[in-house]
Coordinates of C-alpha atoms in Angstrom, one line a residue:
X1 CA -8.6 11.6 -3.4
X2 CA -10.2 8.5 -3.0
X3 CA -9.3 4.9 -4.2
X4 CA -11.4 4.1 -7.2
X5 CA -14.3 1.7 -6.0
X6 CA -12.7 -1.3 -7.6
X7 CA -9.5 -0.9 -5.6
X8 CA -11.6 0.1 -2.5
X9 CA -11.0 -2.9 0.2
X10 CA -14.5 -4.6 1.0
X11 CA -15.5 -6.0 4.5
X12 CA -14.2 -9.3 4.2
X13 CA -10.3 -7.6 3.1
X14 CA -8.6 -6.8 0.0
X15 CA -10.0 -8.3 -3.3
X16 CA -8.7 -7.7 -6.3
X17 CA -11.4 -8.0 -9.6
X18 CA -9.8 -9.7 -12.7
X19 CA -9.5 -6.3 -14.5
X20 CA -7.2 -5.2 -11.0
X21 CA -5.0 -8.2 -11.5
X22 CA -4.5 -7.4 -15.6
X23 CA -3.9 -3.7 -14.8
X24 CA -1.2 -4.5 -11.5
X25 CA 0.7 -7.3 -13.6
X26 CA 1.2 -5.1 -16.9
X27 CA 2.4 -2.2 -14.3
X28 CA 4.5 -4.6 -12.4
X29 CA 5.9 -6.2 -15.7
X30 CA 6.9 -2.6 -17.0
X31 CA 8.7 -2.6 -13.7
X32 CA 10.7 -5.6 -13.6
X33 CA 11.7 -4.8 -17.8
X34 CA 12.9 -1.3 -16.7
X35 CA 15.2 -3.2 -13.4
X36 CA 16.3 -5.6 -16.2
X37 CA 17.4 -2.8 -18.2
X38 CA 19.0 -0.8 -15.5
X39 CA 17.0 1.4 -15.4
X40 CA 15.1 2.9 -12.5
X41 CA 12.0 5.2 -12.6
X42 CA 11.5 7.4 -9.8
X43 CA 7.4 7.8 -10.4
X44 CA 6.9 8.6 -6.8
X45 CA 9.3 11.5 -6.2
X46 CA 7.9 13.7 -3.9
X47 CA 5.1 12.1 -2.8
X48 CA 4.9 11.3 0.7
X49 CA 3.4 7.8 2.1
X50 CA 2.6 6.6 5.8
X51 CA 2.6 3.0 7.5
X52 CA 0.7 3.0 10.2
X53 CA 1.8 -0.3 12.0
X54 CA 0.7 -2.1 15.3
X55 CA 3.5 -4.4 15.6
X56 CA 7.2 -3.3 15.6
X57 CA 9.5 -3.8 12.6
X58 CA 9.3 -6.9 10.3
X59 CA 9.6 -8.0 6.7
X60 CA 6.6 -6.6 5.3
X61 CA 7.5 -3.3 6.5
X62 CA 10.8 -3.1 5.0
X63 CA 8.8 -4.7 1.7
X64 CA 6.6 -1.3 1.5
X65 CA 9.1 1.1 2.4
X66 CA 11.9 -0.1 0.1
X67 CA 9.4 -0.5 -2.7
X68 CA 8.2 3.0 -2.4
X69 CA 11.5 4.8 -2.0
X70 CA 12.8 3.1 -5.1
X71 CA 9.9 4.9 -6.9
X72 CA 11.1 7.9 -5.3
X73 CA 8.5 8.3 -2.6
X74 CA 9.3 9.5 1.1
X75 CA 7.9 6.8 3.8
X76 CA 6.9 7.9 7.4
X77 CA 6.6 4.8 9.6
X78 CA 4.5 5.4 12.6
X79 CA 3.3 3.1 15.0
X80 CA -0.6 3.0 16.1
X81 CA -2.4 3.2 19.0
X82 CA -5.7 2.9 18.0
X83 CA -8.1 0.0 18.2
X84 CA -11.8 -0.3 17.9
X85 CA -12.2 0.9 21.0
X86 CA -10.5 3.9 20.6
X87 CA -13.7 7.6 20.9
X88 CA -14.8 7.6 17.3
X89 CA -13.7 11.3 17.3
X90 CA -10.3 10.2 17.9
X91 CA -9.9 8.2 14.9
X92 CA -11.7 10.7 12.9
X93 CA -9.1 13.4 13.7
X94 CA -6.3 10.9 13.3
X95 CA -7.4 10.5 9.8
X96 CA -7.9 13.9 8.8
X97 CA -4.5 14.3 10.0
X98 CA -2.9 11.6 7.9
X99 CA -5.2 12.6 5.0
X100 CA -3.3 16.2 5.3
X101 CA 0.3 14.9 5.7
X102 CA 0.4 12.2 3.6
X103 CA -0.6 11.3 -0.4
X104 CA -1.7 7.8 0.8
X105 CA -1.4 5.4 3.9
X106 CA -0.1 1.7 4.2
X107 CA -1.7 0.0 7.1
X108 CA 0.0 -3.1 8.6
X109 CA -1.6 -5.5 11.7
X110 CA -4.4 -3.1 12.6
X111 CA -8.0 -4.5 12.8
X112 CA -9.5 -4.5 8.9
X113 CA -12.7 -2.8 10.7
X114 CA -10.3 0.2 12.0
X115 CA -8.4 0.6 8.6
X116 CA -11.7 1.1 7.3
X117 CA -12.6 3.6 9.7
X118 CA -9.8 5.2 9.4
X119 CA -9.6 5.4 5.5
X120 CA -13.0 6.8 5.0
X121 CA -12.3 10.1 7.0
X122 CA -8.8 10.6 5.4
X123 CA -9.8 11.5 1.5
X124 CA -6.5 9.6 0.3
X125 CA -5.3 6.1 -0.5
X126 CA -5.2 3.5 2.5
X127 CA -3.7 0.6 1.7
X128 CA -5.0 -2.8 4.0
X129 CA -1.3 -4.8 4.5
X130 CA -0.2 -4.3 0.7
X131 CA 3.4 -5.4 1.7
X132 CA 1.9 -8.6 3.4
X133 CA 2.1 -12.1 2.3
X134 CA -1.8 -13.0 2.3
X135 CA -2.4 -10.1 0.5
X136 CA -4.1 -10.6 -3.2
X137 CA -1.5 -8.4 -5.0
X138 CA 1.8 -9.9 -3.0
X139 CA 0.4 -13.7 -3.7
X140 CA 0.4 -12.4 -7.7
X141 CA 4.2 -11.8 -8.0
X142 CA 4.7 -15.6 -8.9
X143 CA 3.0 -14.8 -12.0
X144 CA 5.8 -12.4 -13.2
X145 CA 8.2 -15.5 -13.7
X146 CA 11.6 -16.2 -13.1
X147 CA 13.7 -13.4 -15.0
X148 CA 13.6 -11.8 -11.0
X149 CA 13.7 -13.3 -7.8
X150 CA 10.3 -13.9 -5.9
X151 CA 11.6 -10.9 -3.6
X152 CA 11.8 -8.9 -6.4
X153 CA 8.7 -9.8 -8.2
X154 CA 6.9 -8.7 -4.6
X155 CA 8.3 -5.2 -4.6
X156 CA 7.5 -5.0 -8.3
X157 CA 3.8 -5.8 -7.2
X158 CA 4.1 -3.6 -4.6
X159 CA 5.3 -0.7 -6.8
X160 CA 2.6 -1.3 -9.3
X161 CA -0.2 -1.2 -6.5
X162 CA 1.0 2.2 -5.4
X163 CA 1.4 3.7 -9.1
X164 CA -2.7 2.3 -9.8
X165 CA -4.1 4.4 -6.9
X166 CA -1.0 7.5 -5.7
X167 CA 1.0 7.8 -9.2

């Protein structure tokens, strides 16, 4: 499974086109009304998500691994090794490994050009920093107001981005 070209991360990092940020705030809205209602959908049960990190543990770790497993979702954190110049067959198996265990991959403080690398030999979902602060969805949660905190509102755009290309 592949991410759908408009969620597809270009060379100069994640973008998101105006239908993207439509679609992730109606998701993430959904979300925040069904945590406002006490209510908690588990859309993710048994699916089964990586982050690959470079750096050890931080807050936008514990961001995509909390939002996930509130969907349901099991998270496998596993720090990286690789770096551009890491043998091309090397990243190539590592991919079709994590393609193989996992229904989609968060990547967090590796080299955009590696993610890349990595995400076209794996046939499933990688996600360029989701859970981190410059990313285009993250920066978005201010637009679901103030019913939440900003905390909140982040996992809720978190969530939403992983139901658009796993769910």
């Amino acid at each position: 499974m592949r991410l759908p070209n408009r969620l597809r991360e270009p060379e100069t990092g994640p973008q998101l086109s105006p239908l993207d940020v439509a679609s992730l705030l109606s998701r993430a809205r959904i979300l925040q009304r069904a945590r406002l209602e006490g209510t908690a959908p588990r859309l993710l049960r048994g699916k089964n998500l990586g982050l690959l990190y470079a750096l050890p543990c931080d807050a936008a770790q514990a961001l995509f691994r909390g939002a996930a497993e509130e969907l349901g979702a099991r998270v496998s954190m596993m720090r990286s090794s690789l770096s551009l110049e890491s043998p091309p067959h090397e990243v190539q198996h590592t991919a079709r490994m994590l393609g193989r265990l996992y229904d989609a991959v968060e990547c967090q403080n590796l080299e955009p050009a590696l993610v890349r690398q990595i995400g076209r030999h794996a046939g499933i979902p990688f996600f360029e920093g989701a859970a981190m602060p410059d990313h285009p969805a993250i920066r978005l949660a201010e637009m679901l107001g103030d019913r939440t905190s900003l905390a909140d509102n982040q996992r809720f755009m978190v969530q939403a981005l992983l139901l658009e290309s796993v769910g």
